[in-house]
PDB file of C-alpha atoms in Angstrom:
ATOM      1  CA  UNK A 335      65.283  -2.217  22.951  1.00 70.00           C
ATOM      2  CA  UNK A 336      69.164  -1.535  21.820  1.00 66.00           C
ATOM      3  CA  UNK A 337      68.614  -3.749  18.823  1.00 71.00           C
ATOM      4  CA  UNK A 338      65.285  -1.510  17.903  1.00 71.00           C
ATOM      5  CA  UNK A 339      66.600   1.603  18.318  1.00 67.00           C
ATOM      6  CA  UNK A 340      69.926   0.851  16.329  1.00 70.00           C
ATOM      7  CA  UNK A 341      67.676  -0.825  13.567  1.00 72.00           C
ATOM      8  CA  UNK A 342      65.422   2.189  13.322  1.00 69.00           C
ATOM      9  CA  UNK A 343      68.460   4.469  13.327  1.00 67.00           C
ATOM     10  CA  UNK A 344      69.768   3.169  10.128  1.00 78.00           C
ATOM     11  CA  UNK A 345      68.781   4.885   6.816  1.00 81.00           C
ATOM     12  CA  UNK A 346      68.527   1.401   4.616  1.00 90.00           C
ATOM     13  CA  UNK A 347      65.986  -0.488   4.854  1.00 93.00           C
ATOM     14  CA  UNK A 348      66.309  -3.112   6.985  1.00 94.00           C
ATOM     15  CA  UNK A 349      63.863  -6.991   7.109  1.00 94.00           C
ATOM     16  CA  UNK A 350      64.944 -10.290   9.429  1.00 93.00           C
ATOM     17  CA  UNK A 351      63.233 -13.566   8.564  1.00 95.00           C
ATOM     18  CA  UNK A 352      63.305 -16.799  10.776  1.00 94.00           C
ATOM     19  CA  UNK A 353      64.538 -20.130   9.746  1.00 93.00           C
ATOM     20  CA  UNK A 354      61.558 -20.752   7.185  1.00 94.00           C
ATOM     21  CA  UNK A 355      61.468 -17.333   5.626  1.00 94.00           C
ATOM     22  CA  UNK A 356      58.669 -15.590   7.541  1.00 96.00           C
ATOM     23  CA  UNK A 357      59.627 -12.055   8.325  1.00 95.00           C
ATOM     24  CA  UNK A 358      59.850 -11.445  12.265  1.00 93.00           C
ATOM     25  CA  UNK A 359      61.061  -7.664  12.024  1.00 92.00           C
ATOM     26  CA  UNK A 360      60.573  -4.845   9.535  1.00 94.00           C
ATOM     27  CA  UNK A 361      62.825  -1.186  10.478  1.00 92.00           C
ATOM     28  CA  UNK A 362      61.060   1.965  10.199  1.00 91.00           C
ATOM     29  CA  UNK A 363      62.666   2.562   7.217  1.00 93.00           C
ATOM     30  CA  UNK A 364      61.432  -0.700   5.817  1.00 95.00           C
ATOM     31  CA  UNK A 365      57.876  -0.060   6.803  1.00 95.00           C
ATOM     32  CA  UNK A 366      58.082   3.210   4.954  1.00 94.00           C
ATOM     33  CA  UNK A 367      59.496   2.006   1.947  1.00 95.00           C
ATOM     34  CA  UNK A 368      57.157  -1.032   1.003  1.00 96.00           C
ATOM     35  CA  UNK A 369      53.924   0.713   2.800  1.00 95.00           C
ATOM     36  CA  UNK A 370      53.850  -2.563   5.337  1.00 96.00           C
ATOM     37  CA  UNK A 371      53.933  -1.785   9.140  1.00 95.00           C
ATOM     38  CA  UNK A 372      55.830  -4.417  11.359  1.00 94.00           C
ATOM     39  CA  UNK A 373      52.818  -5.646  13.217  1.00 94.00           C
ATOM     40  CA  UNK A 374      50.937  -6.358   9.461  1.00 95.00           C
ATOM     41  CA  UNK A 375      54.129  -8.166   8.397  1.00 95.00           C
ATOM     42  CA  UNK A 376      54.511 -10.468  11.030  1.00 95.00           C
ATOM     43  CA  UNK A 377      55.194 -14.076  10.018  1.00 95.00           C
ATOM     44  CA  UNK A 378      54.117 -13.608   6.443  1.00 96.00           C
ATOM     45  CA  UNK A 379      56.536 -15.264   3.835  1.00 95.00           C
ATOM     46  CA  UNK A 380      59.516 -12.613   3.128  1.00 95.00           C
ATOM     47  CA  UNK A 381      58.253 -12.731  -0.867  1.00 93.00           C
ATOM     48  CA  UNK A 382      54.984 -11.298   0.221  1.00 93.00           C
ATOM     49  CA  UNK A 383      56.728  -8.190   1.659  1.00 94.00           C
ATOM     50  CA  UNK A 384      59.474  -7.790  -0.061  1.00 95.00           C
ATOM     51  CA  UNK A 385      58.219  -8.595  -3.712  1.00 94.00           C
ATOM     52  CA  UNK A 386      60.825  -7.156  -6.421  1.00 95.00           C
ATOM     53  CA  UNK A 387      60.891  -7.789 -10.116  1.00 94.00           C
ATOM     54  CA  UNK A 388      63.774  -7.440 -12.852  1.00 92.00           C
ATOM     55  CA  UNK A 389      63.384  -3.616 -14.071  1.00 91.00           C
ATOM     56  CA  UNK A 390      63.863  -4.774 -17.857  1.00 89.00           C
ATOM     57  CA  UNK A 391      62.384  -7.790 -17.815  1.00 91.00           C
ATOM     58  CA  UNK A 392      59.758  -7.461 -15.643  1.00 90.00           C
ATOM     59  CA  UNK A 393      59.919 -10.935 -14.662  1.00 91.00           C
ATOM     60  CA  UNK A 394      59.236 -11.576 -10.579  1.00 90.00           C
ATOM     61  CA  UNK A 395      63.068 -12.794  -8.555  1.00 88.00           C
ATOM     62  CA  UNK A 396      62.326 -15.968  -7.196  1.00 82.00           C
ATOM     63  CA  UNK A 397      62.134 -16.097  -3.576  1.00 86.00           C
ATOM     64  CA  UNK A 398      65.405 -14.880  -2.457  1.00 90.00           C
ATOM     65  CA  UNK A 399      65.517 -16.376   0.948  1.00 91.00           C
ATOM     66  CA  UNK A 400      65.521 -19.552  -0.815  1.00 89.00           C
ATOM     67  CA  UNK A 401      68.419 -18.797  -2.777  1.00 89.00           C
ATOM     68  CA  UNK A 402      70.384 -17.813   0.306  1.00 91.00           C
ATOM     69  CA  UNK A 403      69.293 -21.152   2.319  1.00 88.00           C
ATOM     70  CA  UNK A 404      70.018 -23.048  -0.752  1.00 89.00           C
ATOM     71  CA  UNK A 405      74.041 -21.041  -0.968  1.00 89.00           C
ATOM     72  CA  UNK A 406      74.367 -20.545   1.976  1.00 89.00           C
ATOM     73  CA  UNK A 407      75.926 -17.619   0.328  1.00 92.00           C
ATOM     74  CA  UNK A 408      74.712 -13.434   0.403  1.00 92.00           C
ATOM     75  CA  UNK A 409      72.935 -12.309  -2.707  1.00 91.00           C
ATOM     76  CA  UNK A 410      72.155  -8.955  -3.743  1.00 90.00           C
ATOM     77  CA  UNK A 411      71.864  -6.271  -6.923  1.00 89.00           C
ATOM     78  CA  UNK A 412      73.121  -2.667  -6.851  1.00 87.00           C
ATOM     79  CA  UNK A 413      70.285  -1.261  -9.760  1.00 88.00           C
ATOM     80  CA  UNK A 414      67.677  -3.077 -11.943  1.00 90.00           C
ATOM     81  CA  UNK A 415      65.167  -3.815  -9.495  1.00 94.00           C
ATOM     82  CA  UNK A 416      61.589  -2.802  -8.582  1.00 95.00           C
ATOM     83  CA  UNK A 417      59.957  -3.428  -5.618  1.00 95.00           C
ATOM     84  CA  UNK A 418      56.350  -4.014  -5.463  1.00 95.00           C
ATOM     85  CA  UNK A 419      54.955  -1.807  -2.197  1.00 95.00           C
ATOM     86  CA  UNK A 420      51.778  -2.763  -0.260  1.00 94.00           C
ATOM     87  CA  UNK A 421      50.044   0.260  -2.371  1.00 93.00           C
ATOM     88  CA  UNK A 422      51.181  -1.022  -5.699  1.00 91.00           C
ATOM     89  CA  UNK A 423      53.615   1.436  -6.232  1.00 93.00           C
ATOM     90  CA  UNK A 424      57.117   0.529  -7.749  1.00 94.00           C
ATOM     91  CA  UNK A 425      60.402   1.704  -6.390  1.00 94.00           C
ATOM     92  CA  UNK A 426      63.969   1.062  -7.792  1.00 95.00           C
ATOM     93  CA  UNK A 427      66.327  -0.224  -5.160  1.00 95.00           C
ATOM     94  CA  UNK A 428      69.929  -1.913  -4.369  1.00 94.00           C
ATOM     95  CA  UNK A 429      69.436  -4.643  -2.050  1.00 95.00           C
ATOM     96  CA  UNK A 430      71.975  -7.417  -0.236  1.00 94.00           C
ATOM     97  CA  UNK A 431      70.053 -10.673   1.467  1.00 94.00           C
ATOM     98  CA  UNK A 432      72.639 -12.518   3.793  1.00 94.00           C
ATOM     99  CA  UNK A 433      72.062 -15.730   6.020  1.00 94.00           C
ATOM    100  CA  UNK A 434      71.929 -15.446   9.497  1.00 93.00           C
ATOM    101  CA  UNK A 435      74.100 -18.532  10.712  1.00 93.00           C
ATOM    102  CA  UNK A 436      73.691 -20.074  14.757  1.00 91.00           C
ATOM    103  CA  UNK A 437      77.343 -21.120  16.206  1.00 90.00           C
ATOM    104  CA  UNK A 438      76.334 -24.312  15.202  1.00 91.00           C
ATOM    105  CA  UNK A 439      76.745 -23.424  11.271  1.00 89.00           C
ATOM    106  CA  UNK A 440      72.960 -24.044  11.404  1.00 91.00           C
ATOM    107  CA  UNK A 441      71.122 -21.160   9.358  1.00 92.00           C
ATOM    108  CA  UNK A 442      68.505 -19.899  11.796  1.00 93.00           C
ATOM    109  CA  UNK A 443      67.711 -17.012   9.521  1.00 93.00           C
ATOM    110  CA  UNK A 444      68.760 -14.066   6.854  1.00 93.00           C
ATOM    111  CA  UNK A 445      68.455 -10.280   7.061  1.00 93.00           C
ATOM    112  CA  UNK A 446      67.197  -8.679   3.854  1.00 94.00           C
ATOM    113  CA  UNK A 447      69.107  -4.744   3.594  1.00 94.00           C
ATOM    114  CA  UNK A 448      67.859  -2.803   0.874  1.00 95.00           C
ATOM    115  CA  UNK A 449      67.063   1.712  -0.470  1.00 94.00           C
ATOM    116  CA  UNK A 450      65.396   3.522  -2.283  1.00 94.00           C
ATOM    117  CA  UNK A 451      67.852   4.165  -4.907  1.00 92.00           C
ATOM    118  CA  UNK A 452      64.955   6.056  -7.183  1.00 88.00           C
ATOM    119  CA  UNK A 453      65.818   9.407  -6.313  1.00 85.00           C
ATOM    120  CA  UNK A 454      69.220   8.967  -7.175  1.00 83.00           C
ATOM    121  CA  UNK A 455      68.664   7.398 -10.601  1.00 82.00           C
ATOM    122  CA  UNK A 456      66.317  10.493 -11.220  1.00 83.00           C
ATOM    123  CA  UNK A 457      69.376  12.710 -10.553  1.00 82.00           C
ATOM    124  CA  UNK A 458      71.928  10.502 -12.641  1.00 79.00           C
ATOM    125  CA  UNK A 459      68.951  10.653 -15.325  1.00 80.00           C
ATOM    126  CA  UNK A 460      68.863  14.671 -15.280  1.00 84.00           C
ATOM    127  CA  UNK A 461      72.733  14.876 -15.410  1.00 83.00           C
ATOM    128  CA  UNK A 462      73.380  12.731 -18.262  1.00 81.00           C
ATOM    129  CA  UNK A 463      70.394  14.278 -20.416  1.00 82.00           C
ATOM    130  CA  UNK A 464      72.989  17.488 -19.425  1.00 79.00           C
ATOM    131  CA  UNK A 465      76.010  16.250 -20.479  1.00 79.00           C
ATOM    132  CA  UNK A 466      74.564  15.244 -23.442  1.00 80.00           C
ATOM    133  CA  UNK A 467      72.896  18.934 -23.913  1.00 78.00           C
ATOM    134  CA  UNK A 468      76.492  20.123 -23.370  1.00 78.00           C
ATOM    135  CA  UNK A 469      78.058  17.463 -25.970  1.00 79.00           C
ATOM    136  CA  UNK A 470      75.433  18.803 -28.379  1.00 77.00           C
ATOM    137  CA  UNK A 471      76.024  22.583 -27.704  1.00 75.00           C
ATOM    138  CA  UNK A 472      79.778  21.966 -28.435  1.00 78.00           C
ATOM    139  CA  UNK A 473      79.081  19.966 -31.868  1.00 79.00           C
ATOM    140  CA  UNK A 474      76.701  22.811 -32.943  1.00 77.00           C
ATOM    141  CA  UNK A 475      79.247  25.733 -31.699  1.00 78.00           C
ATOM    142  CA  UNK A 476      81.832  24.135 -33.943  1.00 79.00           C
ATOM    143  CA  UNK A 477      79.478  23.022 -36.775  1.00 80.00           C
ATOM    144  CA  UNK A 478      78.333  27.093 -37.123  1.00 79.00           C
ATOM    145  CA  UNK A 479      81.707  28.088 -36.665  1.00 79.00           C
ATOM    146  CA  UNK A 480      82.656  25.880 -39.979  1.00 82.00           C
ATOM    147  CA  UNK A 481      79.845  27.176 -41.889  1.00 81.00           C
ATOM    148  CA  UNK A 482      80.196  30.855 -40.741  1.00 81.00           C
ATOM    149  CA  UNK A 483      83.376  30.764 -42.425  1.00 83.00           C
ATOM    150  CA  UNK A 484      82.703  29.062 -45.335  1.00 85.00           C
ATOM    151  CA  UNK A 485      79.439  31.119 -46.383  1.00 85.00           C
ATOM    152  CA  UNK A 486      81.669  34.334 -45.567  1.00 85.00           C
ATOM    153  CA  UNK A 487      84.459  32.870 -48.082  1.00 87.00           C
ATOM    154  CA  UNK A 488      81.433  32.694 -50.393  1.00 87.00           C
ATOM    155  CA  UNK A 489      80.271  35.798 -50.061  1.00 85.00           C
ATOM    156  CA  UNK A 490      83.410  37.531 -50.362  1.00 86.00           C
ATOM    157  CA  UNK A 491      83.814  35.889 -53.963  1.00 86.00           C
ATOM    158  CA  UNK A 492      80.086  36.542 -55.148  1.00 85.00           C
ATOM    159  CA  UNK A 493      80.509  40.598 -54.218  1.00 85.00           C
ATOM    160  CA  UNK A 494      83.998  40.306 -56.317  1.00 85.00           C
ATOM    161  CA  UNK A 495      82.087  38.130 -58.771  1.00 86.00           C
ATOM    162  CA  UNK A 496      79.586  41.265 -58.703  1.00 81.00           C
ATOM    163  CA  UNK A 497      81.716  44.024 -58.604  1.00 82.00           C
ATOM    164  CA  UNK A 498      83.481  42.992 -61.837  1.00 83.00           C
ATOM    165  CA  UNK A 499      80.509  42.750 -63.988  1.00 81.00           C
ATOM    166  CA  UNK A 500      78.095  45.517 -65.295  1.00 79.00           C
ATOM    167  CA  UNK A 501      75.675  46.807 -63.137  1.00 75.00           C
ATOM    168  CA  UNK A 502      72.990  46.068 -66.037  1.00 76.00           C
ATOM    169  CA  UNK A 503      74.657  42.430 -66.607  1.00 80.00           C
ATOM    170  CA  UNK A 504      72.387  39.814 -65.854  1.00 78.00           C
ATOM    171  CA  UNK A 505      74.027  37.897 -64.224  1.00 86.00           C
ATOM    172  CA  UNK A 506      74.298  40.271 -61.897  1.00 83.00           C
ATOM    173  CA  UNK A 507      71.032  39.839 -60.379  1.00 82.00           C
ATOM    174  CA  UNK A 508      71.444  36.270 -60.252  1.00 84.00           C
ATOM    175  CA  UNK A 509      74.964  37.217 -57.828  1.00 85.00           C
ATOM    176  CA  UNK A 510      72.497  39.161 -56.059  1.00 83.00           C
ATOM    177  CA  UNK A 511      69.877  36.717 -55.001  1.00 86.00           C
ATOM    178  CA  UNK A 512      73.154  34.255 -54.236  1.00 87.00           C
ATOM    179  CA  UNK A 513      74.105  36.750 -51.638  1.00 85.00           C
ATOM    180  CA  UNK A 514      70.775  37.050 -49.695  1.00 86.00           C
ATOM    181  CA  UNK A 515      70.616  33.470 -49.843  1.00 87.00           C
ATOM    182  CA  UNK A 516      73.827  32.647 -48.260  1.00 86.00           C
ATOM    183  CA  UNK A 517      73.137  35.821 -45.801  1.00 85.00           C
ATOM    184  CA  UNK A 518      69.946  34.113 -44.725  1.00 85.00           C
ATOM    185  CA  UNK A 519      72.463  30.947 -44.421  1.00 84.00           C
ATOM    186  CA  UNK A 520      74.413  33.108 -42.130  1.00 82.00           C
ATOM    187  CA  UNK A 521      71.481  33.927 -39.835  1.00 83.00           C
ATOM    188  CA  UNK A 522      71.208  30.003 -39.197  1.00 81.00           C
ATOM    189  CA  UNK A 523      74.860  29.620 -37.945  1.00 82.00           C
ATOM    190  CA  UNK A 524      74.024  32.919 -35.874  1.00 80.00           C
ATOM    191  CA  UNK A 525      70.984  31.000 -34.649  1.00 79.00           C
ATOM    192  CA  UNK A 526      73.357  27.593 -33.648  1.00 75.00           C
ATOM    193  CA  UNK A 527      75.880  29.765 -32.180  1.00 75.00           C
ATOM    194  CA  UNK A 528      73.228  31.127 -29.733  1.00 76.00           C
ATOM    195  CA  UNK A 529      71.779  27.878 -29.123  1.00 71.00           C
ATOM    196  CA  UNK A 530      75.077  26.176 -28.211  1.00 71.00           C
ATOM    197  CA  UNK A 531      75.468  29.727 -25.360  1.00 70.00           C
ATOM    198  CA  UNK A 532      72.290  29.137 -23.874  1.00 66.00           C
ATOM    199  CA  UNK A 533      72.888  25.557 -23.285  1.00 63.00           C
ATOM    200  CA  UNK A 534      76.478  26.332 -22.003  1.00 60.00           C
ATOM    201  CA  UNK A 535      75.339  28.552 -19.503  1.00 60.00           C
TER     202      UNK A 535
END
């Protein structure tokens, strides 16, 4: 009854096999992770329970209580893998599988610790996508900034350009239709300089 409640007090998931791999315990946090209750789990093969796949490749882990019996050694991943619940839902999780030794040296055993990491990679997801929003907003700040003050260089030297010809010259008009160009050029870096604000703030 200790054992229980400390098992069911921990926040990881938590699965003990016997000496052949059957599963003899599942934590409540196990059970609500892969959708299998303890009772239902009960001396079925660890690989049916706890059935996880390489996130890229999709390719099934081979059984990884027979890794550790063949080590002797803990195995485990921090990110990369999906696990396969009871309802066919996939979670991402971190796991660690480590032998469970008798004082003999004899392996009687391995406990199989493992959580829901999905949540978290949704949140590491959402922050990078924002520091990249923020990279981007500081590239476009400074690429308006460039351009405001080269279109106001050029607009300085088309209203000299302008002012030193004949009203009636026709080139004139042509210095004209430069200018509302390059002001409509102007209301584009305005546009960028707003854009990198909003995404700033």
């Amino acid at each position: 009854e200790c054992l229980e409640a400390i098992l069911s007090s921990i926040s990881e998931g938590v699965i003990t096999t016997d000496s052949y791999g059957n599963i003899d315990h599942l934590n409540s946090t196990a059970e609500n992770i892969t959708a299998w209750s303890n009772d239902d789990a009960n001396g079925r093969p660890l690989e049916d329970i706890f059935c996880i796949q390489d996130e890229s490749s999709g390719q099934l882990y081979p059984n990884v209580f027979q890794e550790v019996l063949k080590t002797g050694l803990p195995m485990g991943k921090e990110r990369g893998v999906l696990l396969n619940t009871k309802e066919h839902n996939q979670r991402n999780i971190a796991f660690n599988v480590a032998p469970i030794f008798a004082k003999t040296g004899k392996m009687i055993g391995s406990t199989v610790i493992f959580e829901d990491i999905s949540m978290r990679l949704r949140t590491e997801e959402q922050l990078q996508k924002m520091q990249r929003m923020d990279s981007l907003a500081v590239l476009s700040a400074g690429i308006a900034h460039d351009f405001n003050n080269f279109l106001t260089a050029i607009l300085g030297n088309l209203s000299l350009a302008k002012h030193s010809l004949d009203p009636d010259h026709k080139t004139t008009q042509l210095l004209e239709s430069a200018e509302r160009c390059t002001q409509r050029a102007k209301q584009l870096t305005d546009r960028l300089f707003n854009f990198s604000k909003k995404s700033r703030s």
